[in-house]
């Protein structure tokens, strides 16, 4: 995949906090809408955890409206920003004392942070080894012939141990996720996948 599609240099962002915000905003929407929201936050000078934590909810909702579900996403962004400031000092190193599982659990305890968002943050912001078991990964694994459980938690539980048992580094796991998503965008259905460079890799 890397030979055919890479390098992807995921996640596209100027700062780690922009990755955090993007991971929340991208839930149930297209990335183009996220870009519009990020641009609005940058233009307003509030793409910062302290600033977002202090914003009036209505003001934040207006800025991220293009991403949809803006009331809940605003609440999630403020919950995440406050945790990041208070728990971590607005620095990933502030979570150094947490185990990988402990970090993931704390993120999952925040309003609106589900498994996919938590794994995005663990991998791309905190630079811990993680498997992002998103829709593109689920479709790819199913195409390759694996039995894929329904829903993020079950799919993650079934396949994360095998992925993390590999010797892939954090950087390689970031690229792995990026490649899976780029592949999914380029080959959207099974017919397209069957005609792709991965057709010979199907699991018996």
PDB file of N, CA and C in Angstrom, residues 23-24 27-28 76 80 103-122 131-133 152-153 156:
ATOM      1  N   UNK A  23     -10.222  15.748  14.788  1.00  0.00           N
ATOM      2  CA  UNK A  23     -10.712  14.406  15.104  1.00  0.00           C
ATOM      3  C   UNK A  23     -12.134  14.438  15.634  1.00  0.00           C
ATOM      4  N   UNK A  24     -12.484  15.502  16.348  1.00  0.00           N
ATOM      5  CA  UNK A  24     -13.858  15.654  16.842  1.00  0.00           C
ATOM      6  C   UNK A  24     -14.775  16.103  15.711  1.00  0.00           C
ATOM      7  N   UNK A  27     -16.300  13.682  12.827  1.00  0.00           N
ATOM      8  CA  UNK A  27     -17.320  12.672  13.105  1.00  0.00           C
ATOM      9  C   UNK A  27     -18.568  12.951  12.263  1.00  0.00           C
ATOM     10  N   UNK A  28     -18.965  11.952  11.463  1.00  0.00           N
ATOM     11  CA  UNK A  28     -20.212  12.007  10.678  1.00  0.00           C
ATOM     12  C   UNK A  28     -20.275  13.175   9.700  1.00  0.00           C
ATOM     13  N   UNK A  76     -18.283  18.674  23.101  1.00  0.00           N
ATOM     14  CA  UNK A  76     -17.145  17.746  23.112  1.00  0.00           C
ATOM     15  C   UNK A  76     -15.827  18.500  23.064  1.00  0.00           C
ATOM     16  N   UNK A  80     -13.043  18.246  25.930  1.00  0.00           N
ATOM     17  CA  UNK A  80     -11.711  17.772  25.578  1.00  0.00           C
ATOM     18  C   UNK A  80     -10.655  18.843  25.868  1.00  0.00           C
ATOM     19  N   UNK A 103      -4.776   6.157  29.199  1.00  0.00           N
ATOM     20  CA  UNK A 103      -5.016   7.352  28.398  1.00  0.00           C
ATOM     21  C   UNK A 103      -6.277   7.188  27.562  1.00  0.00           C
ATOM     22  N   UNK A 104      -6.407   6.044  26.921  1.00  0.00           N
ATOM     23  CA  UNK A 104      -7.591   5.795  26.093  1.00  0.00           C
ATOM     24  C   UNK A 104      -8.860   5.837  26.951  1.00  0.00           C
ATOM     25  N   UNK A 105      -8.793   5.264  28.142  1.00  0.00           N
ATOM     26  CA  UNK A 105      -9.962   5.248  29.035  1.00  0.00           C
ATOM     27  C   UNK A 105     -10.356   6.656  29.464  1.00  0.00           C
ATOM     28  N   UNK A 106      -9.378   7.485  29.778  1.00  0.00           N
ATOM     29  CA  UNK A 106      -9.695   8.859  30.164  1.00  0.00           C
ATOM     30  C   UNK A 106     -10.335   9.616  29.011  1.00  0.00           C
ATOM     31  N   UNK A 107      -9.835   9.429  27.818  1.00  0.00           N
ATOM     32  CA  UNK A 107     -10.420  10.091  26.653  1.00  0.00           C
ATOM     33  C   UNK A 107     -11.851   9.617  26.429  1.00  0.00           C
ATOM     34  N   UNK A 108     -12.074   8.313  26.571  1.00  0.00           N
ATOM     35  CA  UNK A 108     -13.415   7.764  26.365  1.00  0.00           C
ATOM     36  C   UNK A 108     -14.407   8.254  27.417  1.00  0.00           C
ATOM     37  N   UNK A 109     -13.901   8.699  28.553  1.00  0.00           N
ATOM     38  CA  UNK A 109     -14.792   9.196  29.611  1.00  0.00           C
ATOM     39  C   UNK A 109     -15.302  10.605  29.331  1.00  0.00           C
ATOM     40  N   UNK A 110     -14.717  11.282  28.349  1.00  0.00           N
ATOM     41  CA  UNK A 110     -15.120  12.648  28.024  1.00  0.00           C
ATOM     42  C   UNK A 110     -16.365  12.642  27.149  1.00  0.00           C
ATOM     43  N   UNK A 111     -17.189  13.668  27.285  1.00  0.00           N
ATOM     44  CA  UNK A 111     -18.423  13.753  26.515  1.00  0.00           C
ATOM     45  C   UNK A 111     -18.121  13.723  25.020  1.00  0.00           C
ATOM     46  N   UNK A 112     -18.796  12.833  24.303  1.00  0.00           N
ATOM     47  CA  UNK A 112     -18.726  12.810  22.847  1.00  0.00           C
ATOM     48  C   UNK A 112     -17.496  12.161  22.251  1.00  0.00           C
ATOM     49  N   UNK A 113     -16.603  11.642  23.078  1.00  0.00           N
ATOM     50  CA  UNK A 113     -15.398  10.987  22.562  1.00  0.00           C
ATOM     51  C   UNK A 113     -15.640   9.484  22.527  1.00  0.00           C
ATOM     52  N   UNK A 114     -15.779   8.945  21.324  1.00  0.00           N
ATOM     53  CA  UNK A 114     -15.963   7.514  21.142  1.00  0.00           C
ATOM     54  C   UNK A 114     -14.649   6.839  20.810  1.00  0.00           C
ATOM     55  N   UNK A 115     -14.727   5.553  20.495  1.00  0.00           N
ATOM     56  CA  UNK A 115     -13.527   4.769  20.254  1.00  0.00           C
ATOM     57  C   UNK A 115     -12.649   5.292  19.139  1.00  0.00           C
ATOM     58  N   UNK A 116     -13.252   5.660  18.009  1.00  0.00           N
ATOM     59  CA  UNK A 116     -12.452   6.113  16.878  1.00  0.00           C
ATOM     60  C   UNK A 116     -11.732   7.414  17.198  1.00  0.00           C
ATOM     61  N   UNK A 117     -12.444   8.363  17.790  1.00  0.00           N
ATOM     62  CA  UNK A 117     -11.817   9.634  18.140  1.00  0.00           C
ATOM     63  C   UNK A 117     -10.712   9.416  19.158  1.00  0.00           C
ATOM     64  N   UNK A 118     -10.969   8.583  20.168  1.00  0.00           N
ATOM     65  CA  UNK A 118      -9.948   8.300  21.175  1.00  0.00           C
ATOM     66  C   UNK A 118      -8.706   7.688  20.541  1.00  0.00           C
ATOM     67  N   UNK A 119      -8.884   6.735  19.638  1.00  0.00           N
ATOM     68  CA  UNK A 119      -7.728   6.102  19.006  1.00  0.00           C
ATOM     69  C   UNK A 119      -6.976   7.075  18.101  1.00  0.00           C
ATOM     70  N   UNK A 120      -7.708   7.961  17.403  1.00  0.00           N
ATOM     71  CA  UNK A 120      -7.051   9.014  16.624  1.00  0.00           C
ATOM     72  C   UNK A 120      -6.142   9.849  17.511  1.00  0.00           C
ATOM     73  N   UNK A 121      -6.659  10.245  18.675  1.00  0.00           N
ATOM     74  CA  UNK A 121      -5.906  11.106  19.576  1.00  0.00           C
ATOM     75  C   UNK A 121      -4.720  10.377  20.194  1.00  0.00           C
ATOM     76  N   UNK A 122      -4.942   9.152  20.622  1.00  0.00           N
ATOM     77  CA  UNK A 122      -3.861   8.360  21.210  1.00  0.00           C
ATOM     78  C   UNK A 122      -2.700   8.235  20.224  1.00  0.00           C
ATOM     79  N   UNK A 131      -4.535   1.298  16.994  1.00  0.00           N
ATOM     80  CA  UNK A 131      -5.150   0.890  15.736  1.00  0.00           C
ATOM     81  C   UNK A 131      -6.477   1.613  15.598  1.00  0.00           C
ATOM     82  N   UNK A 132      -6.610   2.395  14.548  1.00  0.00           N
ATOM     83  CA  UNK A 132      -7.856   3.111  14.292  1.00  0.00           C
ATOM     84  C   UNK A 132      -8.750   2.208  13.443  1.00  0.00           C
ATOM     85  N   UNK A 133      -9.752   1.622  14.092  1.00  0.00           N
ATOM     86  CA  UNK A 133     -10.603   0.614  13.447  1.00  0.00           C
ATOM     87  C   UNK A 133     -11.814   1.266  12.785  1.00  0.00           C
ATOM     88  N   UNK A 152     -17.753  -0.364  16.021  1.00  0.00           N
ATOM     89  CA  UNK A 152     -16.359  -0.020  16.297  1.00  0.00           C
ATOM     90  C   UNK A 152     -15.768  -0.818  17.468  1.00  0.00           C
ATOM     91  N   UNK A 153     -16.429  -0.850  18.633  1.00  0.00           N
ATOM     92  CA  UNK A 153     -15.804  -1.531  19.778  1.00  0.00           C
ATOM     93  C   UNK A 153     -15.469  -2.997  19.498  1.00  0.00           C
ATOM     94  N   UNK A 156     -12.610  -3.264  16.892  1.00  0.00           N
ATOM     95  CA  UNK A 156     -11.358  -2.866  17.531  1.00  0.00           C
ATOM     96  C   UNK A 156     -10.857  -3.969  18.463  1.00  0.00           C
TER      97      UNK A 156
END
